[in-house]
PDB file of C-alpha atoms in Angstrom:
ATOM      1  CA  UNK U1026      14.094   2.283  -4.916  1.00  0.00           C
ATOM      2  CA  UNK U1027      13.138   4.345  -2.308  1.00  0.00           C
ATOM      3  CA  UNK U1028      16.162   6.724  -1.947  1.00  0.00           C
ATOM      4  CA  UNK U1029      15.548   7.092  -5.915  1.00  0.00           C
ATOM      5  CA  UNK U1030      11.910   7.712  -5.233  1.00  0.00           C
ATOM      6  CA  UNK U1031      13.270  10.419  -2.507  1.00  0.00           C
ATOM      7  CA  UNK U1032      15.730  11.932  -4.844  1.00  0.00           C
ATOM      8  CA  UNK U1033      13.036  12.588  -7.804  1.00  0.00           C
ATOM      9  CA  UNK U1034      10.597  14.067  -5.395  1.00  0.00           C
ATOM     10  CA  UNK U1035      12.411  15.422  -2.566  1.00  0.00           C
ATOM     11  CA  UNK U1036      10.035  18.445  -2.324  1.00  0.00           C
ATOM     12  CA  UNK U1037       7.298  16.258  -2.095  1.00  0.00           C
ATOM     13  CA  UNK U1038       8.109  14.058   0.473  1.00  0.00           C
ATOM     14  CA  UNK U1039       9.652  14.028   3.901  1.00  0.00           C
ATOM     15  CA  UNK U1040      12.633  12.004   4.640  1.00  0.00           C
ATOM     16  CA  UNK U1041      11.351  11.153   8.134  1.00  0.00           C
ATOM     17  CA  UNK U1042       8.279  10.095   6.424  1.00  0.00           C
ATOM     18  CA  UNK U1043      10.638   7.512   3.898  1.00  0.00           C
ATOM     19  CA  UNK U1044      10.265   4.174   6.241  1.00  0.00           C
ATOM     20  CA  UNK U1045      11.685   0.828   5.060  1.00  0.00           C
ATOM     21  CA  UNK U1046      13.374  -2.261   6.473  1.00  0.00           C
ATOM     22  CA  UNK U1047      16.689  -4.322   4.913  1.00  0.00           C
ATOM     23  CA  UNK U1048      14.516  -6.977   4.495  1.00  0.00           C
ATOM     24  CA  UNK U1049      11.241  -8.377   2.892  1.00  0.00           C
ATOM     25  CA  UNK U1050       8.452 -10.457   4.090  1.00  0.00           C
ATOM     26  CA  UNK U1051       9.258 -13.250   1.658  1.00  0.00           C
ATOM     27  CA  UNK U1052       5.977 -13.381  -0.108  1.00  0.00           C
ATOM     28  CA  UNK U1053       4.149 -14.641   2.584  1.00  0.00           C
ATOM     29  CA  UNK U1054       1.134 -13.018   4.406  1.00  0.00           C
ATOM     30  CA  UNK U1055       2.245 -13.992   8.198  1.00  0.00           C
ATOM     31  CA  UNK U1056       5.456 -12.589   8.103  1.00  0.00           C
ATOM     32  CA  UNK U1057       4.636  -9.700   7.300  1.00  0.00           C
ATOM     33  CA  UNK U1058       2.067  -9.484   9.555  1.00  0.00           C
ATOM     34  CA  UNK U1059       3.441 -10.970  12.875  1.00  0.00           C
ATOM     35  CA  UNK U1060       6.736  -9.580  11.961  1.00  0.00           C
ATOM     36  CA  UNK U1061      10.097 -11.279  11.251  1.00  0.00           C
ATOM     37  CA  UNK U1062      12.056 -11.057  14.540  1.00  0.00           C
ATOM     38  CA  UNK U1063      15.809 -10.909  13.087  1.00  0.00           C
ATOM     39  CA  UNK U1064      14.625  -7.448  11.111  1.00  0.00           C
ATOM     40  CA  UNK U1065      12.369  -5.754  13.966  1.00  0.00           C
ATOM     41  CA  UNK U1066       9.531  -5.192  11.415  1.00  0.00           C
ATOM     42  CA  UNK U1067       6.996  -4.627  14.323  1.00  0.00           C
ATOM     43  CA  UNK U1068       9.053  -1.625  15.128  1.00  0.00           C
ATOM     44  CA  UNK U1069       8.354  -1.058  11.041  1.00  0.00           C
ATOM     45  CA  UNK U1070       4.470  -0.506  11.947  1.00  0.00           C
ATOM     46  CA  UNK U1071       5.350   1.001  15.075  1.00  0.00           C
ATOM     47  CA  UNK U1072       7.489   3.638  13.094  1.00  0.00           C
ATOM     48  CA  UNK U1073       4.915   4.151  10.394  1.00  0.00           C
ATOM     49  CA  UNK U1074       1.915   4.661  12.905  1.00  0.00           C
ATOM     50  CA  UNK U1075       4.283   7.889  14.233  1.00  0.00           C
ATOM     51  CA  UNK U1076       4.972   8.977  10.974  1.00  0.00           C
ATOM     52  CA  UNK U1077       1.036   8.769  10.303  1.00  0.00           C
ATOM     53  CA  UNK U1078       0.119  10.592  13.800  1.00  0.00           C
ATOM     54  CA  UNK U1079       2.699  13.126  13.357  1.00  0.00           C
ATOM     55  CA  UNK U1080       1.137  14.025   9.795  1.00  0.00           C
ATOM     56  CA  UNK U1081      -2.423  13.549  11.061  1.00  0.00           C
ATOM     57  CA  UNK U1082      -1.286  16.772  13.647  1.00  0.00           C
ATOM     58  CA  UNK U1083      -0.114  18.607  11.191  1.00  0.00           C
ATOM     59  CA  UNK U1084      -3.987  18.576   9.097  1.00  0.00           C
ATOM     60  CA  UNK U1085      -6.418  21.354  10.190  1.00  0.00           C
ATOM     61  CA  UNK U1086      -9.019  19.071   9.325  1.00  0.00           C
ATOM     62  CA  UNK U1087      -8.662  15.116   8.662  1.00  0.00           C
ATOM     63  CA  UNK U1088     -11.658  12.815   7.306  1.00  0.00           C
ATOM     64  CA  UNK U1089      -9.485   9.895   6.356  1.00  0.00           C
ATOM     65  CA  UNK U1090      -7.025   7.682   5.507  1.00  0.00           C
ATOM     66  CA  UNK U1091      -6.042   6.479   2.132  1.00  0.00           C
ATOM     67  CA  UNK U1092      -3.876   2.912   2.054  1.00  0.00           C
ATOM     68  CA  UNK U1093      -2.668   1.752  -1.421  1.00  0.00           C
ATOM     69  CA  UNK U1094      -1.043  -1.868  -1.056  1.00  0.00           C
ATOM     70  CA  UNK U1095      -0.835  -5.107  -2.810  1.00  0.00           C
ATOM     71  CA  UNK U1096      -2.820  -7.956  -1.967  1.00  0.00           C
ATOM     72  CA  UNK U1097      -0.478 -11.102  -2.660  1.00  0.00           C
ATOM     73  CA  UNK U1098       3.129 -10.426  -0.962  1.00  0.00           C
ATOM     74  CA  UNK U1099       3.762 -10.282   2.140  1.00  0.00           C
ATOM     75  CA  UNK U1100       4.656  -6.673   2.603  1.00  0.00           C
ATOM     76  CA  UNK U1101       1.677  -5.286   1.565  1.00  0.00           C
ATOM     77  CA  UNK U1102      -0.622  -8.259   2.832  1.00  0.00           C
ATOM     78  CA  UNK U1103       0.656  -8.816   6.070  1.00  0.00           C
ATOM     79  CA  UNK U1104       2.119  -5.476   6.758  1.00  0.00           C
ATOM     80  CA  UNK U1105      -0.808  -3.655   5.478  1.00  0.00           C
ATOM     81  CA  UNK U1106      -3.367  -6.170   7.171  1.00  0.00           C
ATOM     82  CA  UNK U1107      -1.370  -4.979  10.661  1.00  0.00           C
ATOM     83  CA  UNK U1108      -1.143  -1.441   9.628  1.00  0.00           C
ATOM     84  CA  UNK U1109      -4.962  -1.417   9.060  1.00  0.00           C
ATOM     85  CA  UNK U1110      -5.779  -2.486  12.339  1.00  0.00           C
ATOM     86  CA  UNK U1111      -3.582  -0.394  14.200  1.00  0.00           C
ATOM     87  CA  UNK U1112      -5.455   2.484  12.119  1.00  0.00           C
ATOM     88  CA  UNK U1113      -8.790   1.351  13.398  1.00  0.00           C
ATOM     89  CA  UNK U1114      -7.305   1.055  16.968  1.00  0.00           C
ATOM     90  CA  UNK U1115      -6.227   3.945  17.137  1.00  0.00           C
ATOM     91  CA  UNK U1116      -8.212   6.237  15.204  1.00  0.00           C
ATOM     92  CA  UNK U1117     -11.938   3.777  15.648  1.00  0.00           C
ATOM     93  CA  UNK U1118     -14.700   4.926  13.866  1.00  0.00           C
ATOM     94  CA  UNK U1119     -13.997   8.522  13.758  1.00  0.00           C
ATOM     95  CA  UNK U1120     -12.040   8.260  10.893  1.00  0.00           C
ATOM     96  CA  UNK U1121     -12.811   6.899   7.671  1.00  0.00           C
ATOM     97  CA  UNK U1122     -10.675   4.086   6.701  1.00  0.00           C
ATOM     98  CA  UNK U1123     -10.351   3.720   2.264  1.00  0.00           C
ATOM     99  CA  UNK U1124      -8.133   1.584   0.799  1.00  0.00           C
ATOM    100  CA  UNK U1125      -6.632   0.831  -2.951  1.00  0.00           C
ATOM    101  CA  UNK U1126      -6.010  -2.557  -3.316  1.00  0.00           C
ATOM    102  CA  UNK U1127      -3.868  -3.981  -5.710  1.00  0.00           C
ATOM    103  CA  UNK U1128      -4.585  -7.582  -7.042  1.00  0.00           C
ATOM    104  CA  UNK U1129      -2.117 -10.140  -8.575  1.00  0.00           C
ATOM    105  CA  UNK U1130      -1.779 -11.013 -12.134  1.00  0.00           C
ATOM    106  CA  UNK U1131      -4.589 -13.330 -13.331  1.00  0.00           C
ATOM    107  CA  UNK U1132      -1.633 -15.418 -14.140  1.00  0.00           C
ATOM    108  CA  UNK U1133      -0.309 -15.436 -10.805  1.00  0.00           C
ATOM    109  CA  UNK U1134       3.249 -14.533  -9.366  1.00  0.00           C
ATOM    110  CA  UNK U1135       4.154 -16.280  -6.265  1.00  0.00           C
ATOM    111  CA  UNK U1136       2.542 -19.800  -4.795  1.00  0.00           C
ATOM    112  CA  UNK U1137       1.109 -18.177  -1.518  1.00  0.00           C
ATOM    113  CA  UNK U1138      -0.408 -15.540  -3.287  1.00  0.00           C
ATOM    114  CA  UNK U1139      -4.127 -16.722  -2.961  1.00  0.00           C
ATOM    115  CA  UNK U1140      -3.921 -17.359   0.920  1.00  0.00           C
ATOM    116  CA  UNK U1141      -1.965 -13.920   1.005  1.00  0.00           C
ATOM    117  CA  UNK U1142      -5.105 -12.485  -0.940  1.00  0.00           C
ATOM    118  CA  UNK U1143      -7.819 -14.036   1.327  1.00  0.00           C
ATOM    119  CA  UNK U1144      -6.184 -13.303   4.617  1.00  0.00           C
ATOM    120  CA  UNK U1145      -5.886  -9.376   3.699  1.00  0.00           C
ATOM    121  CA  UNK U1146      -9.073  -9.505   2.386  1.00  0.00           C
ATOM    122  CA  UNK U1147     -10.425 -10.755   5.851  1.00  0.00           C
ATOM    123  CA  UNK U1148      -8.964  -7.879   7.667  1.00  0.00           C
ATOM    124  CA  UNK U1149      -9.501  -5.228   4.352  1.00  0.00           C
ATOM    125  CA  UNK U1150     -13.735  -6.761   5.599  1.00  0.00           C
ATOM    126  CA  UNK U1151     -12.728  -6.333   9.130  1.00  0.00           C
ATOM    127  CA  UNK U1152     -11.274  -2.706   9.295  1.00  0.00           C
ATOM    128  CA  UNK U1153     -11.760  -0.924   5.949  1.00  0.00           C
ATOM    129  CA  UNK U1154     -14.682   0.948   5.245  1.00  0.00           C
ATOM    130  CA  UNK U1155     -13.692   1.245   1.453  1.00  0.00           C
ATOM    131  CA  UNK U1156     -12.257  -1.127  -0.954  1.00  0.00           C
ATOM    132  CA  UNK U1157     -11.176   0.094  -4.182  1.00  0.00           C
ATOM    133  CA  UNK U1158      -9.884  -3.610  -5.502  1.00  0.00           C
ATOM    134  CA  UNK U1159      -7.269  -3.033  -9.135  1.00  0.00           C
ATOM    135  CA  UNK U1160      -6.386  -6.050 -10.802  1.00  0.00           C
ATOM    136  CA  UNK U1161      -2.816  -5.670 -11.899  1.00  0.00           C
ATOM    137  CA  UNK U1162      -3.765  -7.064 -15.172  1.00  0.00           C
ATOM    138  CA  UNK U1163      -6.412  -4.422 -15.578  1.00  0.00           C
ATOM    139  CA  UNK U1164      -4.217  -1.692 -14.805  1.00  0.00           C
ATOM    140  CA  UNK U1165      -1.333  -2.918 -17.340  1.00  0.00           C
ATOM    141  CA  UNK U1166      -3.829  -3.082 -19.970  1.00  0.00           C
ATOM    142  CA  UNK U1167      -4.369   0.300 -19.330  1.00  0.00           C
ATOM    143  CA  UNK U1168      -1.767   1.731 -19.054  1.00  0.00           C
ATOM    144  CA  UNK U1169      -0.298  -0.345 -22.578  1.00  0.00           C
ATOM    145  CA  UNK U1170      -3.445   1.036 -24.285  1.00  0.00           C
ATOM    146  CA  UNK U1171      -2.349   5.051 -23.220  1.00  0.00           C
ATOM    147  CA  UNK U1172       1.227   4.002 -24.102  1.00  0.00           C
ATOM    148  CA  UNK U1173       0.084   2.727 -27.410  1.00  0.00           C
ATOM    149  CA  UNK U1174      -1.897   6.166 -28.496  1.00  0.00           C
ATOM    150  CA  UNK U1175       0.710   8.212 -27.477  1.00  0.00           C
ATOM    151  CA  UNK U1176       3.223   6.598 -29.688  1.00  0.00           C
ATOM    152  CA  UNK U1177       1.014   6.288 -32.325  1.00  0.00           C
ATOM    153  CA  UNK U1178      -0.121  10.529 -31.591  1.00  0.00           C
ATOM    154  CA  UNK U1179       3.795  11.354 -31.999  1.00  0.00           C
ATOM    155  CA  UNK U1180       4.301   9.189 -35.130  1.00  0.00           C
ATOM    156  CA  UNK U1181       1.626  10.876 -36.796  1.00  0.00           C
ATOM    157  CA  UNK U1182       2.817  14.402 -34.982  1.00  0.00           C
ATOM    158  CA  UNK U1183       6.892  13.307 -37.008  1.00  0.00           C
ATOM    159  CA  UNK U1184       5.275  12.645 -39.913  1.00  0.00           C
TER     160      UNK U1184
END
């Protein structure tokens, strides 16, 4: 996924910005928080906090950080929760913090997805000073509804 991602937006995006690890966080908020020891995903945060201080050199003028991440796996639950306080460590109150948080299906996908949600949601509290919350469900609907008109704009366009 994310060498595709590269490939379709290579002038967009730079490589040494593209970090990712061989393996997941297995749906589950701790993991990816305290890090899984056989993968080095602390070193994951520790590579990403680089990759956001050498970017945050490179503005003329920063305000703030923007996180978008999911609240039920463990990636972007446990990572992000870590991520989020290394941000406030490091940067304290003289950035703003704003994240785009992305909510599980009403339906639900995984079992520890409601202790995933209320443990990032603890440390979104703790650390964030925004909280744009997205419920996945919300943003399908939308996105079926503009999928829907546009179909039905290029039947009528054929016919």
């Amino acid at each position: 996924v994310i060498n595709n991602l590269y490939e379709a937006h290579k002038a967009n995006l730079r490589l040494e910005n593209l970090i990712n690890t061989k393996c997941g966080r297995g749906s589950n908020w701790a993991s990816g928080y305290t890090g899984l020891e056989k993968d080095g995903s602390l070193k994951f945060i520790e590579k990403s906090m680089e990759a956001i201080r050498c970017e945050a050199e490179r503005c003329d003028f920063l305000l703030s950080f923007n996180m978008m991440h999911s609240l039920s796996g463990g990636t972007g639950s446990g990572c992000g929760s870590k991520l989020l306080e290394y941000l406030r460590d490091e940067y304290g109150c003289k950035k703003y913090i704003l994240t785009q948080s992305i909510a599980p299906f009403r339906e639900g996908e995984i079992p520890l997805q409601h202790y995933n949600n209320l443990l990032c949601m603890s440390h979104l509290h703790q650390y964030a000073d925004f909280v744009g919350l997205h419920q996945n469900d919300d943003i399908f609907d939308l996105l079926e509804k503009n999928l829907n008109e546009l179909i039905r704009s290029n039947s009528s366009l054929s016919t």
